[in-house]
Tab-separated table of C-alpha atoms in Angstrom:
chain	number	residue	atom	x	y	z
A	1083	PRO	CA	-47.890	5.171	13.405
A	1084	ASP	CA	-49.066	2.165	10.750
A	1085	ASP	CA	-50.016	5.321	8.682
A	1086	PHE	CA	-46.367	5.765	8.578
A	1087	LYS	CA	-45.037	2.923	8.331
A	1088	TYR	CA	-43.007	3.541	4.980
A	1089	SER	CA	-41.492	6.763	5.278
A	1090	ARG	CA	-39.683	5.770	8.177
A	1091	PRO	CA	-35.895	6.707	7.469
A	1092	PHE	CA	-34.266	3.271	8.499
A	1093	ALA	CA	-37.525	0.938	7.618
A	1094	TYR	CA	-35.263	-0.581	4.516
A	1095	PHE	CA	-36.986	-4.066	4.913
A	1096	GLN	CA	-40.532	-2.397	5.014
A	1097	ARG	CA	-40.267	-0.660	1.759
A	1098	GLY	CA	-39.148	-3.543	0.048
A	1099	LEU	CA	-42.775	-4.959	0.642
A	1100	TYR	CA	-43.670	-4.245	-2.850
A	1101	ALA	CA	-46.870	-6.274	-3.134
A	1102	ASP	CA	-48.475	-4.695	0.093
A	1103	MET	CA	-47.856	-1.174	-1.565
A	1104	LEU	CA	-48.760	-2.216	-5.109
A	1105	GLN	CA	-52.290	-3.874	-3.965
A	1106	PRO	CA	-54.281	-0.933	-3.164
A	1107	TYR	CA	-53.104	0.091	-7.005
A	1108	VAL	CA	-53.890	-3.022	-8.515
A	1109	GLU	CA	-57.237	-2.808	-6.501
A	1110	LEU	CA	-57.920	0.906	-7.803
A	1111	PHE	CA	-56.660	0.954	-11.233
A	1112	GLY	CA	-56.278	-2.858	-12.339
A	1113	LEU	CA	-52.943	-4.706	-13.090
A	1114	GLU	CA	-54.177	-3.831	-16.932
A	1115	ARG	CA	-52.788	0.168	-16.455
A	1116	ILE	CA	-49.721	-0.678	-14.320
A	1117	LEU	CA	-46.706	-1.417	-15.430
A	1118	CYS	CA	-44.019	-2.597	-12.974
A	1119	LEU	CA	-40.211	-2.767	-13.933
A	1120	ARG	CA	-37.659	-4.038	-12.255
A	1121	TYR	CA	-34.828	-2.366	-10.829
A	1122	GLU	CA	-31.744	-5.216	-12.231
A	1123	ASP	CA	-33.128	-4.783	-15.488
A	1124	ILE	CA	-32.019	-1.074	-15.961
A	1125	LYS	CA	-28.194	-2.523	-15.700
A	1126	VAL	CA	-28.698	-6.110	-17.550
A	1127	ARG	CA	-30.880	-4.618	-20.208
A	1128	PRO	CA	-31.742	-1.417	-20.521
A	1129	ARG	CA	-32.590	-0.868	-24.129
A	1130	ASP	CA	-35.561	-3.418	-24.109
A	1131	LEU	CA	-36.457	-1.625	-20.547
A	1132	ALA	CA	-36.530	1.660	-22.266
A	1133	GLU	CA	-38.690	0.322	-25.629
A	1134	GLN	CA	-40.887	-1.497	-22.901
A	1135	LEU	CA	-41.713	2.021	-21.358
A	1136	HIS	CA	-42.108	3.185	-23.981
A	1137	GLN	CA	-44.938	1.162	-25.833
A	1138	TYR	CA	-46.784	1.212	-22.645
A	1139	LEU	CA	-46.529	5.158	-22.734
A	1140	GLY	CA	-47.726	5.280	-26.482
A	1141	VAL	CA	-45.041	7.786	-26.902
A	1142	GLU	CA	-42.663	7.655	-29.621
A	1143	PRO	CA	-39.482	5.586	-29.456
A	1144	ARG	CA	-36.674	7.169	-28.357
A	1145	PRO	CA	-33.661	4.711	-28.983
A	1146	ASP	CA	-30.640	6.400	-27.164
A	1147	ASP	CA	-32.623	6.974	-23.952
A	1148	TRP	CA	-30.921	4.280	-22.528
A	1149	ARG	CA	-27.594	5.586	-23.594
A	1150	TYR	CA	-27.363	8.268	-21.047
A	1151	LEU	CA	-28.320	6.634	-17.602
A	1152	GLY	CA	-25.423	7.379	-15.268
A	1153	VAL	CA	-24.632	6.038	-12.215
A	1154	ILE	CA	-27.653	3.922	-11.558
A	1155	ASN	CA	-26.154	2.777	-7.847
A	1156	ALA	CA	-23.688	4.972	-6.225
A	1157	GLY	CA	-22.556	2.054	-3.617
A	1158	GLU	CA	-21.659	-0.346	-7.116
A	1159	SER	CA	-19.536	2.165	-8.576
A	1160	GLU	CA	-17.750	2.955	-5.087
A	1161	GLY	CA	-17.076	-1.241	-4.937
A	1162	VAL	CA	-19.650	-1.861	-2.117
A	1163	THR	CA	-20.645	-5.225	-2.177
A	1164	MET	CA	-23.042	-7.063	-0.073
A	1165	LYS	CA	-21.888	-9.926	2.169
A	1166	ALA	CA	-23.117	-13.387	0.796
A	1167	GLU	CA	-24.244	-14.308	4.280
A	1168	SER	CA	-26.432	-10.803	4.515
A	1169	GLU	CA	-27.762	-11.485	0.889
A	1170	ALA	CA	-28.918	-14.834	1.920
A	1171	ALA	CA	-30.335	-13.756	5.185
A	1172	LEU	CA	-32.230	-11.368	2.839
A	1173	ALA	CA	-33.302	-13.839	0.500
A	1174	ARG	CA	-34.932	-15.885	3.237
A	1175	ARG	CA	-36.717	-12.980	4.752
A	1176	TYR	CA	-38.058	-11.815	1.659
A	1177	GLU	CA	-39.492	-15.101	0.417
A	1178	GLU	CA	-42.889	-14.412	1.013
A	1179	PRO	CA	-43.672	-11.401	0.548
A	1180	ASN	CA	-41.792	-12.164	-2.863
A	1181	CYS	CA	-43.996	-15.185	-3.278
A	1182	GLY	CA	-46.950	-12.783	-3.013
A	1183	LEU	CA	-45.547	-9.797	-5.285
A	1184	ALA	CA	-44.813	-12.847	-7.695
A	1185	GLN	CA	-48.504	-14.058	-7.184
A	1186	LEU	CA	-49.610	-10.150	-7.489
A	1187	LEU	CA	-47.792	-9.806	-10.953
A	1188	GLY	CA	-48.496	-13.230	-12.666
A	1189	PRO	CA	-46.510	-15.096	-14.613
A	1190	GLY	CA	-43.182	-13.571	-16.752
A	1191	PHE	CA	-42.382	-11.268	-13.996
A	1192	ASP	CA	-38.696	-12.071	-12.262
A	1193	VAL	CA	-38.409	-11.652	-8.487
A	1194	TRP	CA	-35.640	-11.826	-6.400
A	1195	GLY	CA	-35.978	-15.152	-4.120
A	1196	SER	CA	-38.868	-16.469	-5.783
A	1197	ALA	CA	-39.986	-19.924	-7.468
A	1198	ASN	CA	-42.028	-17.849	-10.275
């Protein structure tokens, strides 16, 4: 049923439609009360991401939080990679939904596969 479309065990594509999932929260709380962070930034700039989170939450900065992340993506640590053609196909399939996400979140939020 449509009510459960995001809980299906193999609905991987549906789970990547972030704008659809965020929109009700934006309407209810306003975008200024929602912090959206990118998974990729955990790996690329963990210190900055931790500082951004602490500032948003209004808590005392904990400068070493970013140092003890452990395994972020178990598949990566096992050498599992996506084929280039699969990544290109996903980028094409997510292009329109990600443009919607970029519009929702505004400039400065780097969305995979969008021309933001």
